XYZ file of N, CA and C in Angstrom:
762
model
N -57.938 5.277 -0.103
C -57.165 5.211 -0.729
C -56.017 6.412 -1.188
N -56.740 7.648 -1.035
C -55.370 8.927 -1.335
C -54.437 8.670 -0.119
N -55.591 8.181 1.261
C -54.551 8.171 2.332
C -53.488 7.643 2.296
N -53.732 5.944 2.130
C -52.660 5.108 1.867
C -51.370 5.780 0.933
N -51.933 6.182 -0.353
C -50.949 6.918 -1.105
C -50.614 7.812 -0.553
N -51.027 8.713 0.232
C -49.906 10.097 0.907
C -48.906 9.257 1.908
N -49.566 8.119 2.818
C -48.340 7.347 3.781
C -47.516 6.886 3.242
N -47.535 6.489 1.911
C -46.492 5.642 0.987
C -45.455 6.545 0.516
N -45.875 7.952 0.273
C -45.159 8.865 -0.442
C -44.274 9.146 0.780
N -44.728 9.446 1.830
C -44.625 10.059 3.177
C -43.076 9.297 3.493
N -43.554 7.639 3.697
C -42.473 6.904 4.194
C -41.554 6.722 3.351
N -41.888 7.290 1.809
C -40.308 6.565 0.605
C -39.562 8.143 0.999
N -40.188 9.322 1.479
C -39.470 10.701 1.927
C -38.703 10.387 2.516
N -39.156 9.923 3.919
C -38.385 9.503 5.115
C -37.151 9.057 4.916
N -37.611 7.714 4.119
C -36.537 6.904 3.662
C -35.616 7.478 3.044
N -35.769 8.321 2.286
C -34.983 8.901 1.258
C -34.148 9.963 2.129
N -34.550 10.468 3.124
C -33.947 11.611 4.325
C -33.007 10.706 4.812
N -33.398 9.487 6.023
C -32.447 8.480 6.361
C -31.444 8.002 5.638
N -31.834 8.032 4.504
C -30.497 7.472 3.729
C -29.479 8.270 3.291
N -29.816 9.824 2.896
C -28.948 10.875 2.922
C -28.563 11.528 4.085
N -28.861 11.399 5.013
C -28.539 11.607 6.851
C -27.165 10.065 7.025
N -27.486 9.134 6.641
C -26.540 8.364 7.009
C -25.108 8.206 6.084
N -25.675 8.861 4.934
C -24.738 9.364 3.669
C -23.666 10.542 4.390
N -24.544 11.070 4.948
C -23.894 12.859 5.760
C -23.058 12.113 6.487
N -23.369 10.976 7.617
C -22.350 11.004 8.494
C -21.013 10.092 8.154
N -21.668 8.850 6.986
C -20.408 8.417 6.455
C -19.123 9.782 5.678
N -19.980 10.555 5.282
C -19.250 11.596 4.806
C -17.726 12.312 6.184
N -18.638 12.818 7.140
C -17.982 12.979 8.367
C -16.977 12.073 8.541
N -17.318 10.876 8.519
C -16.566 9.622 8.805
C -14.889 9.806 8.120
N -15.295 9.869 6.601
C -14.555 9.931 5.569
C -13.450 10.989 6.000
N -14.266 12.323 6.008
C -13.355 13.043 6.732
C -12.306 13.097 7.869
N -12.675 12.744 8.771
C -12.206 11.817 9.933
C -11.076 11.211 9.503
N -11.183 10.236 8.650
C -10.575 9.191 8.437
C -9.122 9.930 7.498
N -9.479 10.824 6.682
C -8.477 11.265 5.735
C -7.528 11.960 6.484
N -8.431 13.061 7.570
C -7.080 13.338 8.322
C -6.442 12.361 9.290
N -6.631 11.294 9.317
C -6.026 10.237 9.933
C -4.768 9.883 9.077
N -5.664 9.509 7.764
C -4.412 9.002 6.666
C -3.335 10.036 6.188
N -3.534 11.513 6.289
C -2.829 12.184 5.919
C -1.982 12.227 7.304
N -2.333 11.979 8.219
C -1.404 12.110 9.772
C -0.347 11.025 9.701
N -1.097 9.752 9.549
C -0.050 8.524 9.433
C 0.876 8.338 7.863
N 0.248 8.866 6.434
C 1.072 8.436 5.618
C 2.144 8.977 5.608
N 3.239 8.364 4.480
C 4.706 8.821 4.270
C 4.666 10.265 3.290
N 5.412 10.913 3.772
C 5.828 12.236 3.250
C 5.822 12.036 1.643
N 6.495 10.787 0.922
C 6.003 10.939 -0.763
C 4.680 10.756 -0.623
N 4.247 9.727 -0.429
C 2.555 9.591 -0.554
C 2.010 10.820 -0.610
N 1.720 11.787 0.346
C 1.289 13.373 0.498
C 1.740 13.840 -0.253
N 3.070 13.987 -0.418
C 3.322 14.904 -1.496
C 3.136 14.531 -2.951
N 2.792 12.822 -3.541
C 2.064 12.759 -4.603
C 0.661 13.122 -4.764
N -0.083 12.911 -3.406
C -1.471 12.954 -3.773
C -1.440 14.759 -3.784
N -0.827 15.300 -3.229
C -0.810 17.170 -3.155
C -0.689 17.415 -4.780
N 0.237 17.058 -5.108
C 0.621 17.446 -6.617
C -0.793 16.885 -8.211
N -1.124 15.490 -7.291
C -2.017 15.094 -8.540
C -3.207 16.323 -8.348
N -3.538 16.175 -7.118
C -4.581 17.049 -6.883
C -4.627 18.349 -7.208
N -3.572 18.967 -7.393
C -3.519 20.178 -7.830
C -3.324 20.286 -9.345
N -2.847 19.184 -9.981
C -2.423 18.956 -11.572
C -3.618 18.938 -11.988
N -4.738 17.901 -11.343
C -6.196 17.852 -11.874
C -6.822 19.058 -11.499
N -6.599 19.893 -10.552
C -7.720 20.936 -10.531
C -8.504 20.725 -8.993
N -8.263 19.564 -8.394
C -9.218 19.171 -7.215
C -8.818 20.229 -6.262
N -7.489 20.813 -6.196
C -6.978 21.467 -4.461
C -7.067 22.955 -5.093
N -7.632 23.319 -4.745
C -7.954 25.177 -4.930
C -6.587 25.681 -4.491
N -6.251 26.758 -5.590
C -5.076 27.423 -5.171
C -5.075 28.551 -5.206
N -5.846 29.178 -3.357
C -6.323 30.272 -3.191
C -7.871 30.319 -2.752
N -8.685 31.332 -3.051
C -9.975 31.124 -2.487
C -11.070 30.441 -3.518
N -10.699 30.605 -4.899
C -11.723 29.837 -6.046
C -10.491 29.068 -6.675
N -11.193 28.372 -7.365
C -10.922 27.683 -8.409
C -11.121 28.325 -9.700
N -10.147 28.742 -10.453
C -10.107 29.254 -11.880
C -10.432 28.770 -13.025
N -11.393 29.264 -13.985
C -11.126 28.624 -15.402
C -11.819 27.189 -14.757
N -11.377 26.218 -16.127
C -12.114 24.675 -16.095
C -11.283 23.954 -15.532
N -11.466 23.101 -14.763
C -10.441 22.365 -14.041
C -9.842 21.080 -14.879
N -8.961 20.785 -14.904
C -8.227 19.555 -15.991
C -9.426 18.400 -15.802
N -9.523 17.889 -14.887
C -10.115 16.651 -14.296
C -11.203 16.667 -14.976
N -12.128 17.739 -15.339
C -13.571 17.536 -15.999
C -12.903 17.430 -17.581
N -11.983 18.035 -18.134
C -11.480 17.930 -19.749
C -11.406 16.286 -19.555
N -10.437 15.793 -18.419
C -9.754 14.121 -18.678
C -11.336 13.520 -18.492
N -12.075 14.021 -17.701
C -13.169 13.109 -17.362
C -14.431 13.115 -18.945
N -14.472 14.334 -19.624
C -15.596 14.403 -20.714
C -14.451 13.655 -21.872
N -13.291 13.933 -21.963
C -12.633 12.814 -22.769
C -12.990 11.725 -22.710
N -12.715 11.143 -21.521
C -12.918 9.544 -21.361
C -14.483 9.246 -21.676
N -15.076 9.997 -20.814
C -16.676 9.556 -21.340
C -16.753 9.688 -22.824
N -16.469 10.571 -23.833
C -16.368 10.208 -25.176
C -15.771 9.051 -25.780
N -14.623 8.962 -25.062
C -13.913 7.625 -25.610
C -14.863 6.709 -25.474
N -15.646 6.283 -24.431
C -16.147 5.243 -24.021
C -17.326 4.895 -24.729
N -17.898 6.420 -25.044
C -19.388 6.575 -25.503
C -18.989 5.688 -27.375
N -18.252 6.260 -28.015
C -17.742 5.617 -29.031
C -17.298 4.394 -29.302
N -16.489 4.001 -28.559
C -16.195 2.565 -28.111
C -17.280 1.609 -28.391
N -18.242 1.731 -27.416
C -19.545 1.394 -27.289
C -20.203 1.322 -28.489
N -20.309 2.304 -28.912
C -21.248 2.387 -30.209
C -20.637 1.375 -31.205
N -19.585 1.429 -31.265
C -18.944 0.963 -32.563
C -18.928 -0.715 -32.136
N -18.983 -1.160 -30.773
C -19.423 -2.780 -30.646
C -20.648 -2.639 -30.850
N -21.754 -1.880 -30.412
C -23.083 -2.332 -30.915
C -23.323 -2.322 -32.658
N -22.414 -1.231 -33.222
C -22.759 -1.282 -34.446
C -22.170 -3.087 -35.352
N -20.976 -2.788 -34.845
C -20.288 -4.294 -35.338
C -21.081 -5.256 -35.213
N -21.252 -5.726 -33.417
C -21.630 -6.965 -32.963
C -23.168 -7.314 -33.360
N -24.001 -5.977 -33.965
C -25.507 -5.951 -34.293
C -26.512 -6.415 -33.079
N -25.883 -5.913 -31.980
C -26.625 -6.906 -30.803
C -27.191 -5.592 -30.380
N -28.029 -5.512 -29.608
C -28.704 -4.483 -28.933
C -28.445 -4.206 -27.522
N -29.023 -2.918 -27.165
C -28.426 -2.444 -25.943
C -29.444 -2.323 -25.137
N -29.421 -2.173 -23.807
C -30.262 -2.773 -22.457
C -31.065 -1.085 -22.519
N -32.229 -1.306 -22.929
C -32.935 0.386 -23.017
C -33.533 0.488 -21.484
N -33.047 1.600 -20.605
C -33.331 2.272 -19.644
C -33.952 3.613 -19.185
N -34.651 3.737 -18.338
C -35.171 4.759 -18.267
C -34.340 6.290 -18.490
N -33.012 6.037 -18.930
C -31.820 6.780 -18.820
C -31.690 7.088 -20.337
N -32.055 6.403 -21.235
C -32.329 6.532 -22.568
C -33.434 7.492 -23.110
N -32.662 7.638 -24.214
C -33.359 8.988 -24.959
C -33.436 8.874 -26.398
N -34.605 9.257 -27.005
C -34.769 9.132 -28.561
C -33.711 9.620 -29.179
N -32.892 10.319 -29.319
C -31.977 10.817 -29.941
C -30.861 11.739 -28.880
N -29.686 11.406 -29.673
C -29.142 12.215 -28.829
C -29.054 13.688 -28.511
N -28.813 14.418 -27.298
C -28.860 15.491 -27.191
C -28.097 16.400 -27.995
N -28.179 17.898 -28.182
C -27.503 19.030 -29.204
C -26.068 19.017 -28.629
N -26.101 19.058 -27.271
C -24.724 19.478 -26.368
C -23.791 18.277 -26.648
N -22.661 18.386 -26.783
C -21.815 17.447 -26.417
C -21.331 17.271 -24.925
N -20.721 16.030 -24.617
C -20.449 15.679 -23.107
C -19.815 16.948 -22.685
N -18.410 17.421 -23.307
C -17.765 18.459 -22.939
C -18.717 19.408 -22.628
N -19.523 19.867 -23.637
C -20.612 21.178 -23.195
C -21.215 20.909 -22.048
N -21.946 19.657 -22.002
C -22.837 19.214 -21.011
C -21.855 19.581 -19.688
N -20.918 19.143 -19.571
C -20.413 19.362 -18.652
C -19.573 20.568 -18.052
N -19.102 21.240 -19.043
C -19.220 22.663 -18.650
C -20.446 23.364 -17.999
N -21.716 23.081 -18.935
C -22.753 23.875 -18.284
C -22.906 23.795 -16.855
N -22.861 22.122 -16.711
C -23.368 21.822 -15.334
C -22.408 22.266 -14.374
N -20.922 22.302 -14.803
C -20.272 22.911 -13.671
C -20.014 24.342 -13.789
N -20.775 25.030 -14.435
C -21.030 26.473 -14.460
C -21.897 26.859 -13.670
N -23.223 26.128 -13.941
C -24.419 26.502 -13.110
C -24.726 26.029 -11.730
N -23.692 24.771 -11.550
C -24.727 24.170 -10.528
C -23.390 24.171 -9.273
N -22.797 24.926 -8.994
C -21.448 24.769 -8.305
C -20.630 24.065 -7.799
N -20.971 22.653 -8.348
C -20.847 21.305 -7.922
C -19.041 21.152 -7.982
N -18.413 20.635 -6.783
C -16.641 21.017 -6.825
C -16.252 19.868 -7.530
N -14.889 20.163 -8.231
C -14.366 19.157 -9.211
C -14.289 17.928 -8.580
N -14.621 17.990 -7.138
C -14.523 16.426 -6.902
C -15.638 15.557 -6.437
N -16.853 16.550 -7.192
C -18.250 15.944 -7.076
C -17.908 15.197 -8.416
N -17.352 15.636 -9.600
C -17.553 14.835 -10.811
C -17.049 13.754 -11.201
N -15.705 13.632 -10.245
C -15.046 12.312 -9.885
C -15.691 11.275 -9.003
N -16.180 12.091 -8.215
C -17.299 10.570 -7.152
C -18.395 10.207 -8.572
N -18.765 11.417 -9.426
C -20.326 11.214 -9.884
C -19.735 9.881 -10.772
N -18.794 10.099 -11.468
C -17.954 8.920 -12.647
C -18.035 7.318 -12.411
N -17.688 7.278 -10.705
C -17.445 6.475 -9.888
C -18.844 5.654 -9.348
N -20.134 6.439 -9.388
C -21.275 6.220 -9.216
C -21.841 5.488 -10.622
N -21.761 6.252 -11.891
C -21.890 6.064 -13.041
C -21.526 4.462 -13.325
N -19.892 4.081 -13.232
C -19.347 3.163 -13.066
C -19.940 1.760 -12.133
N -20.540 2.081 -11.142
C -21.364 1.094 -10.228
C -22.546 1.131 -10.966
N -23.495 2.179 -11.875
C -24.541 1.480 -11.959
C -24.563 0.778 -13.504
N -23.577 1.103 -14.016
C -23.418 0.564 -15.514
C -22.915 -1.020 -15.240
N -22.122 -1.709 -14.187
C -21.725 -2.703 -13.856
C -22.974 -3.250 -13.547
N -23.810 -2.839 -11.970
C -25.018 -3.563 -11.737
C -25.742 -3.664 -12.739
N -25.964 -3.025 -14.097
C -27.138 -2.820 -14.728
C -26.767 -3.967 -15.865
N -25.686 -3.663 -15.413
C -25.156 -4.352 -17.506
C -25.649 -3.709 -18.792
N -25.646 -1.953 -18.829
C -25.704 -1.543 -19.828
C -24.348 -1.246 -20.600
N -24.282 -0.301 -21.526
C -23.319 0.516 -22.183
C -23.603 1.777 -22.189
N -22.449 2.337 -21.675
C -22.615 4.289 -22.222
C -22.741 4.308 -23.606
N -23.738 5.036 -23.928
C -24.123 5.400 -25.123
C -24.319 7.007 -25.331
N -24.570 7.489 -26.681
C -25.192 8.894 -26.709
C -26.251 9.178 -26.494
N -27.066 7.941 -26.003
C -28.566 8.139 -25.726
C -28.461 8.474 -24.193
N -27.690 8.153 -23.626
C -28.039 7.744 -22.029
C -27.011 8.506 -20.962
N -25.818 8.745 -21.674
C -24.945 9.643 -21.043
C -25.235 10.991 -20.163
N -25.970 11.616 -20.861
C -26.711 12.821 -20.148
C -27.337 12.848 -19.288
N -28.093 12.002 -19.112
C -29.082 11.884 -18.076
C -28.410 11.114 -16.921
N -27.533 10.339 -17.578
C -26.385 9.720 -16.302
C -25.505 10.505 -15.105
N -25.271 11.331 -16.363
C -24.208 12.322 -15.697
C -25.084 13.539 -14.962
N -26.403 13.881 -15.359
C -26.716 14.784 -14.410
C -27.900 14.092 -12.930
N -27.808 13.087 -13.179
C -28.405 12.009 -12.083
C -26.913 11.941 -11.034
N -26.105 11.534 -11.752
C -25.077 11.047 -10.699
C -24.458 11.847 -10.107
N -24.178 13.324 -10.728
C -24.225 14.417 -10.214
C -24.699 14.866 -8.752
N -25.898 14.702 -9.459
C -27.278 15.385 -8.235
C -26.956 14.812 -6.879
N -26.526 13.361 -7.468
C -26.612 12.207 -5.974
C -25.403 13.016 -5.442
N -24.439 13.002 -6.257
C -22.744 12.966 -5.238
C -22.729 14.445 -4.764
N -23.615 15.294 -5.600
C -23.698 16.779 -4.712
C -24.232 16.670 -3.400
N -25.260 16.203 -3.287
C -25.741 15.893 -2.074
C -24.671 14.911 -0.813
N -23.685 14.051 -1.495
C -22.720 13.306 -0.476
C -21.626 14.418 -0.570
N -21.038 14.666 -1.236
C -19.493 14.846 -1.458
C -19.655 16.693 -0.676
N -20.768 17.746 -1.483
C -20.427 19.183 -1.366
C -21.223 19.443 0.048
N -20.650 20.477 0.667
C -21.149 20.918 1.884
C -22.502 21.473 1.524
N -22.890 22.537 0.543
C -23.797 23.229 -0.004
C -24.583 22.262 -1.275
N -25.967 22.179 -1.577
C -26.139 21.506 -3.140
C -27.753 22.210 -2.731
N -27.839 22.840 -4.413
C -29.409 22.802 -4.622
C -30.244 21.668 -4.326
N -31.396 21.743 -4.753
C -32.502 21.264 -4.649
C -32.765 20.171 -6.096
N -33.721 19.158 -6.344
C -33.429 18.703 -7.842
C -34.410 19.620 -8.894
N -35.020 21.002 -8.298
C -35.727 21.414 -9.736
C -34.807 22.407 -10.178
N -33.453 22.538 -9.171
C -32.628 23.542 -9.876
C -31.431 22.480 -10.839
N -31.101 21.467 -10.138
C -30.492 20.428 -10.903
C -30.883 19.984 -12.183
N -32.484 19.836 -11.929
C -33.076 19.417 -13.409
C -33.155 20.456 -14.450
N -33.075 21.746 -13.899
C -33.493 23.188 -15.222
C -31.501 23.175 -15.545
N -31.043 22.580 -14.892
C -29.464 23.142 -15.430
C -29.021 21.694 -16.283
N -29.802 20.623 -16.223
C -29.465 19.335 -16.829
C -30.669 19.109 -18.097
N -31.036 20.076 -17.794
C -32.421 20.093 -19.182
C -33.540 18.975 -19.276
N -33.481 18.612 -17.760
C -35.141 17.742 -17.738
C -35.852 18.265 -16.292
N -36.992 17.797 -16.681
C -37.987 18.168 -16.075
C -37.880 17.456 -14.314
N -38.298 18.254 -13.207
C -38.115 17.759 -12.080
C -38.594 16.409 -11.894
N -40.070 16.045 -12.142
C -40.274 14.666 -11.921
C -39.521 13.709 -12.581
N -38.929 14.548 -13.837
C -38.100 13.024 -14.572
C -36.741 12.916 -13.835
N -36.060 14.066 -12.957
C -34.635 14.215 -12.127
C -35.295 13.032 -11.250
N -36.408 13.534 -10.581
C -37.151 12.540 -9.873
C -36.676 10.897 -9.514
N -37.693 10.366 -10.537
C -37.534 9.303 -10.714
C -36.280 8.553 -11.821
N -35.315 9.499 -12.338
C -34.050 9.073 -12.378
C -33.305 8.813 -10.912
N -33.185 9.664 -10.099
C -32.632 9.379 -9.152
C -32.725 8.280 -8.238
N -34.216 8.153 -7.938
C -34.748 7.114 -7.295
C -34.324 5.888 -7.843
N -34.459 5.333 -9.007
C -33.784 4.417 -10.095
C -32.273 3.848 -10.197
N -31.574 4.867 -10.143
C -30.226 5.046 -10.384
C -29.815 4.452 -8.436
N -30.634 5.051 -7.312
C -29.979 4.925 -6.400
C -30.289 3.085 -5.785
N -31.384 2.767 -6.319
C -31.796 1.522 -6.177
C -31.026 0.733 -7.149
N -30.745 0.848 -8.284
C -29.814 0.045 -9.006
C -28.358 -0.154 -8.754
N -27.605 0.866 -7.789
C -26.415 0.901 -6.945
C -26.311 0.234 -5.937
N -27.586 0.212 -5.327
C -27.787 -0.579 -4.042
C -27.559 0.479 -2.995
N -28.071 1.624 -3.067
C -27.477 2.750 -2.326
C -26.141 2.986 -1.987
N -25.225 2.460 -2.648
C -23.705 2.407 -2.575
C -22.872 3.784 -2.838
N -23.174 4.576 -1.656
C -23.231 6.216 -1.976
C -21.474 6.360 -1.530
N -20.929 5.541 -0.450
C -19.862 5.528 -0.145
C -18.554 5.222 -1.074
N -17.594 6.548 -1.293
C -16.532 6.230 -1.602
C -15.289 6.436 -1.011
N -14.447 5.327 -0.910
C -13.092 5.338 0.154
C -12.391 6.510 -0.714
N -11.295 6.510 0.265
C -10.199 7.740 -0.405
C -9.439 7.235 -1.484
N -8.902 5.464 -0.643
C -8.063 4.839 -2.380
C -8.988 4.808 -3.398
N -10.524 4.712 -3.325
C -11.275 4.409 -4.591
C -11.055 6.061 -5.277
N -11.043 6.671 -4.392
C -11.335 8.115 -5.158
C -9.913 8.550 -5.611
N -8.526 8.197 -5.329
C -7.723 8.408 -6.096
C -7.157 7.399 -6.887
N -7.715 6.008 -6.963
C -7.649 5.222 -8.228
C -8.359 5.797 -9.250
N -9.503 6.370 -8.911
C -10.030 7.125 -9.935
C -9.478 8.277 -10.354
N -8.822 8.611 -10.217
C -8.234 9.894 -10.139
C -6.899 9.458 -11.507
N -5.878 8.470 -10.844
C -5.016 7.830 -11.250
C -5.216 6.874 -12.884
N -6.399 6.576 -12.787
C -7.216 5.925 -13.982
C -7.329 6.949 -15.363
N -7.817 8.108 -14.570
C -7.809 9.377 -15.345
C -6.815 9.747 -16.422
N -5.697 10.355 -15.166
C -4.794 10.413 -15.666
C -3.703 9.370 -17.053
N -4.169 8.286 -16.543
C -3.688 6.725 -17.219
C -4.275 6.931 -18.553
N -5.655 7.130 -18.505
C -6.653 7.272 -19.996
C -5.884 8.862 -20.971
N -5.673 9.340 -20.426
C -5.528 10.686 -20.793
C -3.993 10.631 -21.757
N -3.261 9.898 -21.031
C -1.601 9.734 -21.161
C -1.885 9.215 -22.945
N -2.261 8.000 -22.879
C -2.681 6.594 -23.384
C -3.347 7.311 -24.783
N -4.447 8.033 -24.585
C -5.127 8.796 -25.642
C -3.712 9.727 -26.249
N -3.286 10.752 -25.543
C -2.197 11.325 -26.080
C -1.342 10.325 -27.068
N -0.882 9.353 -26.647
C -0.152 9.051 -27.142
C -0.409 8.229 -28.633
N -1.824 7.762 -28.376
C -2.287 7.387 -29.996
C -2.792 8.350 -30.599
N -2.771 9.887 -29.973
C -2.984 10.965 -30.812
C -1.473 11.085 -31.699
N -0.456 10.812 -30.754
C 0.531 11.681 -31.390
C 0.880 10.553 -32.857
N 0.819 8.988 -32.297
C 0.867 8.095 -33.250
C 0.225 8.222 -34.051
N -1.013 8.687 -34.924
C -1.499 8.931 -36.050
C -1.210 10.273 -36.177
N -0.780 11.159 -35.645
C -0.171 12.720 -36.504
C 1.019 11.885 -37.181
N 1.659 10.990 -36.331
C 3.028 10.993 -36.754
C 2.686 10.290 -38.267
N 1.962 9.074 -38.373
C 1.534 8.379 -39.287
C 1.227 9.496 -40.491
N 0.426 10.012 -40.356
C -0.186 11.257 -41.183
C 1.198 11.806 -42.112
N 2.269 12.282 -41.041
C 3.223 13.001 -41.495
C 4.183 12.109 -42.343
N 4.203 10.867 -42.074
C 5.138 9.969 -42.670
C 4.173 9.711 -44.430
N 2.761 9.656 -43.844
C 2.709 9.419 -45.421
C 2.280 10.900 -46.355
N 2.449 11.988 -45.610
C 2.755 13.138 -46.543
C 4.127 13.132 -46.969
N 4.944 13.186 -46.498
C 6.091 12.894 -46.945
C 6.812 11.710 -47.813
N 5.846 10.665 -47.602
C 5.954 9.558 -48.816
C 5.458 9.922 -49.661
N 4.088 10.375 -49.951
C 3.653 11.019 -51.097
C 3.775 12.064 -51.974
N 5.151 12.917 -51.081
C 5.616 13.916 -51.556
C 7.061 13.087 -52.443
N 7.370 12.221 -51.680
C 8.557 11.986 -52.467
C 8.306 10.931 -53.615
N 7.283 10.563 -53.939
C 6.726 9.540 -54.824
C 6.415 10.450 -55.841
N 5.631 11.843 -55.659
C 5.058 12.415 -56.851
C 6.352 13.054 -57.603
N 7.642 13.450 -56.582
C 8.869 14.165 -56.722
C 9.329 12.834 -58.251
N 9.644 11.719 -57.222
C 10.295 10.670 -58.505
C 9.260 10.467 -59.430
N 8.058 10.418 -59.413
C 7.525 10.461 -61.213
C 7.763 11.802 -62.385
N 7.524 12.761 -61.354
C 7.769 14.121 -61.985
C 9.594 13.934 -62.433
N 10.355 13.733 -61.571
C 11.701 13.363 -62.029
C 11.818 12.171 -63.418
N 11.194 11.052 -63.185
C 11.092 10.434 -64.005
C 10.623 10.151 -65.754
N 9.604 11.279 -65.797
C 9.071 12.186 -67.116
C 9.780 12.843 -67.308
């Protein structure tokens, strides 16, 4: 029985190795396609993409990305809004969320922004890796029909980023290191990674168009969020002035 178990484990490891090897070949093909598209694309499209990537902090200015890339700020805000929206829906509808192995008993102490900052600081993942990880998370949520909440967002983040790093970045660490960065055990991250991969049917390929659409979506959500914030602030200012006018009128009347 022990021999059979060892053979099964070996088969699974070989299977994972073949999957990531295939992903590596797809990554190389994407790079070649990207170069071809850049050569055949119009100047306007090329300039637009370059400007967008620079704005988001996806393209390096010099040898090193300085500071916290803007795309990670947008990503953390988008995830935070999604979590708040889903938790409000769960409260008002009184419906129960689908519980998975990604759910914790209670929300972690770190906010989404703090968690992303920690992963970016210690994992050496490229900013593009985070965008790809969000695409993977979207695929997982759609396939599993679950909602993003404060109980599962952190585990989904570290798992999707671990997978994305192996697919996107040229250099990456092993699961033991990512587990330490993410605050989970190595055995748990291994289970999460396997569950995640099966849940998205090992769909690791992300086309250039899909990547750019995700970047545009982050920009759009950020601008909409800013408009809402300004509207709220404007309403508060108007209300404040209105209250002052009312108090002045009452004072004058007395």
